[in-house]
Amino acid sequence: MLVQRQVFSMPSFTTQSGKTLKDVRIGYETYGTLNAARDNAILICHYFAGTAHAAGKYEETDPLPGWWDGAIGPGKTFDTDRYFVICSDMLCCIPVFNGKVVTTGPATTNPDTGAPYSIDFPVIRYSDIVGVQKALIDSLGIQKLVATAGPSAGAVQALQWSVQYPDMVPRVISVIGPGLSMGAYGTIMGDLWARSIYTDPDWKGGRYAPKEQPIKGIIETTRQAAVAAMTEFTVMAQLGGLAAAEASKPPEDSILNNYLAVNTVDMMSKMNAGLCDANHFLYLIRAAQLFSIEDQIQHAKAKYLFIPVLTDTISLVSANERAVKAVREAGLRADMAVLNTPGGHLDGLTRLPEMKDTITAFLNAD
Amino acid sequence: MLVQRQVFSMPSFTTQSGKTLKDVRIGYETYGTLNAARDNAILICHYFAGTAHAAGKYEETDPLPGWWDGAIGPGKTFDTDRYFVICSDMLCCIPVFNGKVVTTGPATTNPDTGAPYSIDFPVIRYSDIVGVQKALIDSLGIQKLVATAGPSAGAVQALQWSVQYPDMVPRVISVIGPGLSMGAYGTIMGDLWARSIYTDPDWKGGRYAPKEQPIKGIIETTRQAAVAAMTEFTVMAQLGGLAAAEASKPPEDSILNNYLAVNTVDMMSKMNAGLCDANHFLYLIRAAQLFSIEDQIQHAKAKYLFIPVLTDTISLVSANERAVKAVREAGLRADMAVLNTPGGHLDGLTRLPEMKDTITAFLNAD
């Protein structure tokens, strides 16, 4: 499946906090075909450090397809023979220098000043991220979606949609999501991830030049997120376990010698960090910390499917159980299906196709 | 219960790696009375950033007693009317500047050079930490213990004892321990904690002056460990939840405004970090990474009690289940009792008294 990034722009957008941004742009991709009635669209939302590239390849020669390619395509969980699937870059999308992402955030040039917004960019909430997506969906002539869905921060968007535009969202699929709020522990964890950037002298109070990123801080933030998403299984099966990085330098000989798995995580973190803007990380962490729809769930008209992973230590099964309870107490339908796989949070990306039958039934039922 | 730190010293100690250290010293405390037969001793081992101060106070006016005071004392879980309880500072004990700790590690002056060992200190393993403790126990004329016990890294020591000196250890109580090895994920997590120090320019390849600590790195390492030990409950019940640090500066107004709980963790981390030596952190992390008794468990003669906390995301119930299975497969007895409390890893310190009956029965049975 060959795909291309498209661009949606709007002349201005006013945030929940009342700040107006001019010339707001986000990238998006679509898979499948919008039918004549324009009623077969599913909005897929991306995870924290993800992008709109949810499926397919740009060129046949791309080494990897989009991040949920196993679940989006002809005959797959989100069947593009039947559904028109849309995924858009978030506001403040993190890997802003990967050559494809189109987003508006602190790294964007403020048309009023000709300089990047930097930390003068307003604090955004998930309601703002979803508000811009809503304008994109409107622009496609779609009045009602079949469902919103996404993993992790994508689940947060999918959930936010259901309380913000209840008439447009009959179904929500929350995969490895936090429940109906980020919670206090998620807020502390967010700070832990953000802190490496805040304490990097090159962050300069947020006012670094876009090409002079606080790269050391970004690397550590990237590493935090990567490690939190792993488990014992991931490290053993995919990262080389406890082998020495260099056979002639075993870890037991010197604290300066290291493990192959540690060096692999280090290499991955450095590679990913080079694509990112530091302030975009900080703004999306704050947006996550501010997320709560606990007081709004009664406005929703959707039914919900929560899919946590049993071994996930970021998005706990217990938090999803609480969400199911809260949704039901609001008089709405909610079910949970636990993905019983060993790879933790990351399995919400790679193992979702194992939930195909459950998701298909959920999408088919009224 | 008033207590005092005592000091054990030995003229030399040779590590498992074959390096000989001169004039090795560790601090220790005892609670209760050693009987005439010298057969009523329980060795309690301290957690990662802990010390030998497991119970009691030095002065009536001390604000807090030792870290397992709820479980050690007259009539308590480890009943000092009956048992003689010993706890010693580990080699490379981390809070080396707290005014009480006595330990030998990279911050210690090398008698051969008159300068701190720094990173010329040999890599140590838990077998070395336990080897020095064994010399202390010998010096007290104790030939066999009633049990070894401890939380987290203390559980690691308790377990290591049972394979290293099987004739001395009939019972092991592993509280919030990792199982029979640290595992690959624990190793990656250890690197995550260590990395803030390694990447602090003030670490200077490990050769900083003892009074010029890489304090920024130590603060981050301390914070990592603190946050990993918390849960949603901890942050809500004990750290102020999601309140703003300053009412006039709500987090939704600026990414520079923060949460009370975040600032409280920050304050705690800074306070604790000032007591610590950076290299001691790194050496104990490496010792943890190297921990495995999976291939030695068949040498043990103990019976085991594993006590994980249901909500702990560091030491998982599933890892303890695997340990029970491995011990039984080695032909030994093992049981597990899960502490069903909401506070995660930290509850292994504060809520252990709720396991009093289980532990008493375990200590009384043959």
Short mmCIF file of N, CA and C in Angstrom, two decimals, chain A residues 199-343:
data_model
loop_
_atom_site.label_atom_id
_atom_site.label_comp_id
_atom_site.label_asym_id
_atom_site.label_seq_id
_atom_site.Cartn_x
_atom_site.Cartn_y
_atom_site.Cartn_z
N THR A 199 16.65 20.25 32.36
CA THR A 199 17.93 20.43 33.05
C THR A 199 19.13 20.46 32.09
N ASP A 200 18.89 20.32 30.80
CA ASP A 200 19.98 20.42 29.83
C ASP A 200 20.28 21.91 29.61
N PRO A 201 21.50 22.36 29.90
CA PRO A 201 21.81 23.80 29.73
C PRO A 201 21.52 24.29 28.31
N ASP A 202 21.60 23.40 27.33
CA ASP A 202 21.34 23.80 25.95
C ASP A 202 19.86 24.07 25.69
N TRP A 203 18.99 23.73 26.63
CA TRP A 203 17.57 24.06 26.47
C TRP A 203 17.37 25.57 26.58
N LYS A 204 18.21 26.23 27.35
CA LYS A 204 18.22 27.71 27.44
C LYS A 204 16.85 28.29 27.76
N GLY A 205 16.19 27.72 28.74
CA GLY A 205 14.87 28.22 29.10
C GLY A 205 13.85 28.09 27.98
N GLY A 206 14.13 27.21 27.04
CA GLY A 206 13.21 26.97 25.93
C GLY A 206 13.52 27.79 24.69
N ARG A 207 14.47 28.72 24.80
CA ARG A 207 14.71 29.66 23.69
C ARG A 207 15.97 29.34 22.90
N TYR A 208 16.19 28.04 22.69
CA TYR A 208 17.29 27.59 21.82
C TYR A 208 16.92 27.85 20.35
N ALA A 209 17.94 27.97 19.50
CA ALA A 209 17.67 28.05 18.05
C ALA A 209 17.25 26.67 17.56
N PRO A 210 16.29 26.60 16.60
CA PRO A 210 15.75 25.29 16.18
C PRO A 210 16.82 24.30 15.73
N LYS A 211 17.92 24.80 15.21
CA LYS A 211 18.98 23.87 14.78
C LYS A 211 20.01 23.63 15.87
N GLU A 212 19.79 24.20 17.05
CA GLU A 212 20.70 23.96 18.18
C GLU A 212 19.91 23.34 19.33
N GLN A 213 19.36 22.17 19.06
CA GLN A 213 18.52 21.46 20.02
C GLN A 213 19.33 21.03 21.26
N PRO A 214 18.68 21.00 22.44
CA PRO A 214 19.31 20.37 23.62
C PRO A 214 19.31 18.86 23.45
N ILE A 215 20.19 18.40 22.59
CA ILE A 215 20.13 17.01 22.11
C ILE A 215 20.38 16.00 23.23
N LYS A 216 21.25 16.35 24.18
CA LYS A 216 21.50 15.39 25.27
C LYS A 216 20.23 15.14 26.06
N GLY A 217 19.52 16.22 26.35
CA GLY A 217 18.26 16.06 27.08
C GLY A 217 17.25 15.27 26.28
N ILE A 218 17.14 15.55 24.98
CA ILE A 218 16.17 14.82 24.14
C ILE A 218 16.50 13.33 24.12
N ILE A 219 17.78 13.01 24.05
CA ILE A 219 18.18 11.59 24.04
C ILE A 219 17.69 10.90 25.31
N GLU A 220 17.87 11.57 26.45
CA GLU A 220 17.46 10.94 27.72
C GLU A 220 15.94 10.80 27.80
N THR A 221 15.21 11.82 27.35
CA THR A 221 13.76 11.74 27.34
C THR A 221 13.29 10.59 26.44
N THR A 222 13.93 10.47 25.30
CA THR A 222 13.59 9.39 24.36
C THR A 222 13.88 8.03 24.99
N ARG A 223 15.01 7.96 25.69
CA ARG A 223 15.38 6.70 26.34
C ARG A 223 14.37 6.32 27.43
N GLN A 224 13.97 7.31 28.24
CA GLN A 224 12.98 7.06 29.29
C GLN A 224 11.72 6.43 28.70
N ALA A 225 11.22 7.06 27.64
CA ALA A 225 9.98 6.58 27.03
C ALA A 225 10.18 5.19 26.45
N ALA A 226 11.32 4.97 25.82
CA ALA A 226 11.59 3.67 25.19
C ALA A 226 11.65 2.57 26.24
N VAL A 227 12.38 2.81 27.32
CA VAL A 227 12.56 1.77 28.34
C VAL A 227 11.24 1.47 29.06
N ALA A 228 10.47 2.53 29.33
CA ALA A 228 9.18 2.33 30.01
C ALA A 228 8.26 1.42 29.20
N ALA A 229 8.42 1.45 27.88
CA ALA A 229 7.52 0.68 27.01
C ALA A 229 7.98 -0.77 26.85
N MET A 230 9.13 -1.14 27.45
CA MET A 230 9.69 -2.49 27.28
C MET A 230 9.36 -3.38 28.48
N THR A 231 9.71 -4.65 28.32
CA THR A 231 9.60 -5.63 29.42
C THR A 231 10.81 -6.55 29.35
N GLU A 232 10.90 -7.44 30.33
CA GLU A 232 11.92 -8.50 30.32
C GLU A 232 11.96 -9.22 28.98
N PHE A 233 10.77 -9.55 28.47
CA PHE A 233 10.69 -10.27 27.20
C PHE A 233 11.32 -9.47 26.06
N THR A 234 10.98 -8.18 26.01
CA THR A 234 11.50 -7.34 24.92
C THR A 234 13.03 -7.34 24.92
N VAL A 235 13.59 -7.14 26.12
CA VAL A 235 15.05 -7.01 26.21
C VAL A 235 15.73 -8.34 25.87
N MET A 236 15.14 -9.44 26.33
CA MET A 236 15.74 -10.75 26.04
C MET A 236 15.57 -11.12 24.57
N ALA A 237 14.37 -10.93 24.06
CA ALA A 237 14.06 -11.46 22.73
C ALA A 237 14.53 -10.54 21.61
N GLN A 238 14.59 -9.24 21.88
CA GLN A 238 14.84 -8.31 20.78
C GLN A 238 16.11 -7.49 20.92
N LEU A 239 16.68 -7.42 22.12
CA LEU A 239 17.81 -6.49 22.31
C LEU A 239 19.09 -7.19 22.73
N GLY A 240 19.12 -8.50 22.68
CA GLY A 240 20.38 -9.19 22.97
C GLY A 240 20.56 -9.58 24.42
N GLY A 241 19.54 -9.39 25.24
CA GLY A 241 19.59 -9.87 26.62
C GLY A 241 20.77 -9.31 27.40
N LEU A 242 21.52 -10.19 28.05
CA LEU A 242 22.57 -9.75 28.95
C LEU A 242 23.96 -9.96 28.37
N ALA A 243 24.06 -10.11 27.07
CA ALA A 243 25.38 -10.24 26.44
C ALA A 243 26.17 -8.95 26.61
N ALA A 244 27.49 -9.06 26.66
CA ALA A 244 28.35 -7.89 26.71
C ALA A 244 28.33 -7.18 25.36
N ALA A 245 28.42 -5.85 25.41
CA ALA A 245 28.46 -5.09 24.15
C ALA A 245 29.71 -5.47 23.36
N GLU A 246 30.83 -5.66 24.06
CA GLU A 246 32.06 -6.14 23.42
C GLU A 246 32.55 -7.36 24.21
N ALA A 247 32.76 -8.45 23.52
CA ALA A 247 33.12 -9.69 24.21
C ALA A 247 34.39 -9.54 25.05
N SER A 248 35.30 -8.70 24.61
CA SER A 248 36.57 -8.53 25.33
C SER A 248 36.44 -7.56 26.50
N LYS A 249 35.27 -6.97 26.67
CA LYS A 249 35.06 -6.01 27.76
C LYS A 249 33.82 -6.37 28.57
N PRO A 250 33.87 -7.45 29.32
CA PRO A 250 32.68 -7.88 30.07
C PRO A 250 32.29 -6.89 31.17
N PRO A 251 30.99 -6.70 31.38
CA PRO A 251 30.50 -5.77 32.40
C PRO A 251 31.04 -6.07 33.80
N GLU A 252 31.40 -7.32 34.08
CA GLU A 252 31.89 -7.65 35.42
C GLU A 252 33.32 -7.16 35.65
N ASP A 253 34.01 -6.72 34.59
CA ASP A 253 35.39 -6.26 34.76
C ASP A 253 35.50 -4.78 35.09
N SER A 254 34.54 -3.98 34.65
CA SER A 254 34.62 -2.54 34.87
C SER A 254 33.24 -1.93 34.73
N ILE A 255 32.95 -0.92 35.57
CA ILE A 255 31.65 -0.27 35.41
C ILE A 255 31.59 0.50 34.09
N LEU A 256 32.73 0.68 33.43
CA LEU A 256 32.73 1.37 32.14
C LEU A 256 32.38 0.43 30.98
N ASN A 257 32.43 -0.88 31.22
CA ASN A 257 32.00 -1.84 30.20
C ASN A 257 30.48 -1.98 30.28
N ASN A 258 29.85 -2.25 29.15
CA ASN A 258 28.39 -2.29 29.20
C ASN A 258 27.79 -3.48 28.47
N TYR A 259 26.45 -3.54 28.56
CA TYR A 259 25.69 -4.63 27.97
C TYR A 259 25.26 -4.26 26.55
N LEU A 260 25.16 -5.27 25.70
CA LEU A 260 24.70 -5.06 24.33
C LEU A 260 23.32 -4.40 24.32
N ALA A 261 22.43 -4.86 25.16
CA ALA A 261 21.06 -4.32 25.17
C ALA A 261 21.07 -2.83 25.54
N VAL A 262 21.93 -2.48 26.50
CA VAL A 262 22.04 -1.08 26.91
C VAL A 262 22.55 -0.23 25.74
N ASN A 263 23.55 -0.74 25.05
CA ASN A 263 24.08 0.02 23.91
C ASN A 263 23.08 0.11 22.77
N THR A 264 22.28 -0.94 22.61
CA THR A 264 21.26 -0.91 21.54
C THR A 264 20.20 0.15 21.85
N VAL A 265 19.75 0.20 23.10
CA VAL A 265 18.79 1.23 23.50
C VAL A 265 19.41 2.61 23.30
N ASP A 266 20.69 2.74 23.64
CA ASP A 266 21.39 4.01 23.48
C ASP A 266 21.41 4.44 22.01
N MET A 267 21.72 3.50 21.15
CA MET A 267 21.79 3.81 19.71
C MET A 267 20.42 4.22 19.18
N MET A 268 19.39 3.47 19.57
CA MET A 268 18.02 3.78 19.14
C MET A 268 17.61 5.18 19.63
N SER A 269 17.95 5.47 20.88
CA SER A 269 17.54 6.76 21.46
C SER A 269 18.22 7.90 20.72
N LYS A 270 19.50 7.74 20.43
CA LYS A 270 20.23 8.80 19.72
C LYS A 270 19.68 9.00 18.31
N MET A 271 19.34 7.90 17.66
CA MET A 271 18.83 7.98 16.30
C MET A 271 17.49 8.72 16.28
N ASN A 272 16.60 8.34 17.20
CA ASN A 272 15.27 8.96 17.24
C ASN A 272 15.35 10.42 17.70
N ALA A 273 16.25 10.70 18.65
CA ALA A 273 16.31 12.04 19.23
C ALA A 273 16.64 13.08 18.16
N GLY A 274 17.44 12.72 17.18
CA GLY A 274 17.88 13.66 16.15
C GLY A 274 16.73 14.17 15.28
N LEU A 275 15.56 13.52 15.36
CA LEU A 275 14.42 13.92 14.53
C LEU A 275 13.46 14.85 15.27
N CYS A 276 13.77 15.13 16.55
CA CYS A 276 12.75 15.72 17.43
C CYS A 276 13.05 17.15 17.84
N ASP A 277 11.99 17.87 18.19
CA ASP A 277 12.15 19.18 18.81
C ASP A 277 11.88 19.06 20.31
N ALA A 278 12.78 19.63 21.10
CA ALA A 278 12.70 19.50 22.55
C ALA A 278 11.41 20.09 23.12
N ASN A 279 11.07 21.30 22.70
CA ASN A 279 9.86 21.92 23.25
C ASN A 279 8.59 21.14 22.87
N HIS A 280 8.58 20.52 21.69
CA HIS A 280 7.42 19.71 21.32
C HIS A 280 7.22 18.58 22.32
N PHE A 281 8.33 17.94 22.73
CA PHE A 281 8.25 16.95 23.81
C PHE A 281 7.57 17.55 25.04
N LEU A 282 8.07 18.70 25.48
CA LEU A 282 7.58 19.30 26.73
C LEU A 282 6.11 19.68 26.63
N TYR A 283 5.70 20.20 25.47
CA TYR A 283 4.30 20.61 25.31
C TYR A 283 3.36 19.40 25.27
N LEU A 284 3.81 18.32 24.63
CA LEU A 284 2.94 17.14 24.61
C LEU A 284 2.90 16.44 25.96
N ILE A 285 3.99 16.51 26.70
CA ILE A 285 3.97 15.95 28.07
C ILE A 285 2.98 16.75 28.92
N ARG A 286 3.03 18.07 28.82
CA ARG A 286 2.09 18.87 29.61
C ARG A 286 0.65 18.60 29.19
N ALA A 287 0.42 18.49 27.87
CA ALA A 287 -0.94 18.17 27.40
C ALA A 287 -1.42 16.86 28.02
N ALA A 288 -0.53 15.87 28.09
CA ALA A 288 -0.89 14.58 28.68
C ALA A 288 -1.19 14.74 30.16
N GLN A 289 -0.36 15.52 30.85
CA GLN A 289 -0.57 15.72 32.29
C GLN A 289 -1.94 16.35 32.56
N LEU A 290 -2.39 17.20 31.64
CA LEU A 290 -3.65 17.91 31.84
C LEU A 290 -4.87 17.09 31.41
N PHE A 291 -4.64 15.91 30.84
CA PHE A 291 -5.76 15.14 30.29
C PHE A 291 -6.64 14.55 31.38
N SER A 292 -7.90 14.89 31.33
CA SER A 292 -8.93 14.21 32.13
C SER A 292 -10.29 14.46 31.51
N ILE A 293 -11.04 13.38 31.25
CA ILE A 293 -12.44 13.53 30.80
C ILE A 293 -13.38 12.93 31.83
N GLU A 294 -12.87 12.76 33.04
CA GLU A 294 -13.69 12.13 34.08
C GLU A 294 -14.98 12.91 34.34
N ASP A 295 -14.88 14.24 34.27
CA ASP A 295 -16.06 15.06 34.55
C ASP A 295 -16.92 15.31 33.30
N GLN A 296 -16.48 14.77 32.15
CA GLN A 296 -17.22 15.03 30.91
C GLN A 296 -17.82 13.78 30.29
N ILE A 297 -17.48 12.62 30.87
CA ILE A 297 -17.87 11.36 30.22
C ILE A 297 -19.38 11.25 30.05
N GLN A 298 -20.14 11.91 30.93
CA GLN A 298 -21.60 11.81 30.81
C GLN A 298 -22.14 12.51 29.56
N HIS A 299 -21.31 13.33 28.91
CA HIS A 299 -21.75 13.98 27.66
C HIS A 299 -21.58 13.07 26.44
N ALA A 300 -20.82 12.00 26.61
CA ALA A 300 -20.51 11.14 25.46
C ALA A 300 -21.73 10.34 25.02
N LYS A 301 -21.71 9.88 23.77
CA LYS A 301 -22.78 9.02 23.25
C LYS A 301 -22.20 7.75 22.63
N ALA A 302 -20.96 7.49 22.96
CA ALA A 302 -20.25 6.37 22.33
C ALA A 302 -20.36 5.10 23.16
N LYS A 303 -19.99 3.98 22.53
CA LYS A 303 -19.65 2.79 23.32
C LYS A 303 -18.14 2.60 23.20
N TYR A 304 -17.57 1.98 24.21
CA TYR A 304 -16.12 1.96 24.37
C TYR A 304 -15.56 0.55 24.41
N LEU A 305 -14.42 0.39 23.77
CA LEU A 305 -13.66 -0.86 23.89
C LEU A 305 -12.26 -0.50 24.38
N PHE A 306 -11.93 -0.97 25.58
CA PHE A 306 -10.60 -0.72 26.14
C PHE A 306 -9.74 -1.97 25.95
N ILE A 307 -8.56 -1.78 25.37
CA ILE A 307 -7.65 -2.90 25.13
C ILE A 307 -6.30 -2.60 25.78
N PRO A 308 -6.10 -3.01 27.03
CA PRO A 308 -4.78 -2.90 27.64
C PRO A 308 -3.96 -4.17 27.34
N VAL A 309 -2.66 -4.09 27.62
CA VAL A 309 -1.79 -5.26 27.52
C VAL A 309 -1.46 -5.71 28.94
N LEU A 310 -1.58 -7.01 29.18
CA LEU A 310 -1.43 -7.56 30.54
C LEU A 310 -0.09 -7.17 31.17
N THR A 311 0.97 -7.15 30.39
CA THR A 311 2.32 -6.93 30.93
C THR A 311 2.77 -5.47 30.84
N ASP A 312 1.85 -4.58 30.50
CA ASP A 312 2.17 -3.16 30.32
C ASP A 312 2.34 -2.50 31.69
N THR A 313 3.47 -1.85 31.93
CA THR A 313 3.67 -1.15 33.20
C THR A 313 3.45 0.36 33.07
N ILE A 314 3.14 0.87 31.88
CA ILE A 314 2.76 2.28 31.71
C ILE A 314 1.24 2.42 31.86
N SER A 315 0.50 1.73 31.01
CA SER A 315 -0.97 1.79 31.03
C SER A 315 -1.48 0.50 31.64
N LEU A 316 -1.81 0.57 32.91
CA LEU A 316 -2.11 -0.64 33.67
C LEU A 316 -3.51 -1.18 33.37
N VAL A 317 -3.65 -2.49 33.43
CA VAL A 317 -4.96 -3.12 33.30
C VAL A 317 -5.91 -2.54 34.34
N SER A 318 -5.40 -2.32 35.56
CA SER A 318 -6.26 -1.80 36.63
C SER A 318 -6.81 -0.42 36.29
N ALA A 319 -6.03 0.41 35.62
CA ALA A 319 -6.51 1.74 35.21
C ALA A 319 -7.61 1.61 34.16
N ASN A 320 -7.47 0.63 33.27
CA ASN A 320 -8.51 0.40 32.26
C ASN A 320 -9.78 -0.17 32.88
N GLU A 321 -9.60 -1.00 33.91
CA GLU A 321 -10.78 -1.51 34.64
C GLU A 321 -11.56 -0.35 35.27
N ARG A 322 -10.82 0.58 35.85
CA ARG A 322 -11.49 1.75 36.45
C ARG A 322 -12.23 2.56 35.39
N ALA A 323 -11.65 2.66 34.19
CA ALA A 323 -12.29 3.41 33.11
C ALA A 323 -13.59 2.75 32.68
N VAL A 324 -13.57 1.42 32.55
CA VAL A 324 -14.78 0.69 32.19
C VAL A 324 -15.89 0.98 33.20
N LYS A 325 -15.51 0.95 34.47
CA LYS A 325 -16.47 1.18 35.55
C LYS A 325 -17.05 2.60 35.45
N ALA A 326 -16.18 3.57 35.22
CA ALA A 326 -16.62 4.96 35.15
C ALA A 326 -17.55 5.20 33.95
N VAL A 327 -17.22 4.58 32.82
CA VAL A 327 -18.06 4.73 31.63
C VAL A 327 -19.44 4.13 31.89
N ARG A 328 -19.45 2.96 32.49
CA ARG A 328 -20.74 2.30 32.78
C ARG A 328 -21.55 3.11 33.78
N GLU A 329 -20.87 3.69 34.76
CA GLU A 329 -21.58 4.51 35.74
C GLU A 329 -22.20 5.75 35.09
N ALA A 330 -21.63 6.16 33.95
CA ALA A 330 -22.20 7.28 33.21
C ALA A 330 -23.34 6.81 32.30
N GLY A 331 -23.71 5.53 32.38
CA GLY A 331 -24.84 5.01 31.62
C GLY A 331 -24.48 4.60 30.21
N LEU A 332 -23.20 4.47 29.93
CA LEU A 332 -22.75 4.09 28.58
C LEU A 332 -22.20 2.67 28.60
N ARG A 333 -22.03 2.12 27.39
CA ARG A 333 -21.51 0.76 27.30
C ARG A 333 -19.98 0.77 27.21
N ALA A 334 -19.34 -0.13 27.92
CA ALA A 334 -17.88 -0.27 27.84
C ALA A 334 -17.50 -1.72 28.04
N ASP A 335 -16.54 -2.17 27.28
CA ASP A 335 -15.98 -3.51 27.47
C ASP A 335 -14.47 -3.42 27.46
N MET A 336 -13.85 -4.45 28.04
CA MET A 336 -12.40 -4.51 28.04
C MET A 336 -11.97 -5.85 27.48
N ALA A 337 -10.93 -5.83 26.66
CA ALA A 337 -10.33 -7.07 26.16
C ALA A 337 -8.82 -6.94 26.39
N VAL A 338 -8.27 -7.84 27.19
CA VAL A 338 -6.85 -7.74 27.56
C VAL A 338 -6.00 -8.54 26.57
N LEU A 339 -5.00 -7.88 26.03
CA LEU A 339 -4.04 -8.53 25.14
C LEU A 339 -3.01 -9.22 26.04
N ASN A 340 -3.05 -10.54 26.07
CA ASN A 340 -2.19 -11.30 26.99
C ASN A 340 -0.89 -11.69 26.30
N THR A 341 -0.01 -10.70 26.15
CA THR A 341 1.26 -10.89 25.45
C THR A 341 2.39 -10.39 26.34
N PRO A 342 3.62 -10.82 26.10
CA PRO A 342 4.69 -10.56 27.07
C PRO A 342 5.44 -9.24 26.85
N GLY A 343 5.13 -8.50 25.79
CA GLY A 343 5.99 -7.37 25.41
C GLY A 343 5.56 -6.01 25.94
#
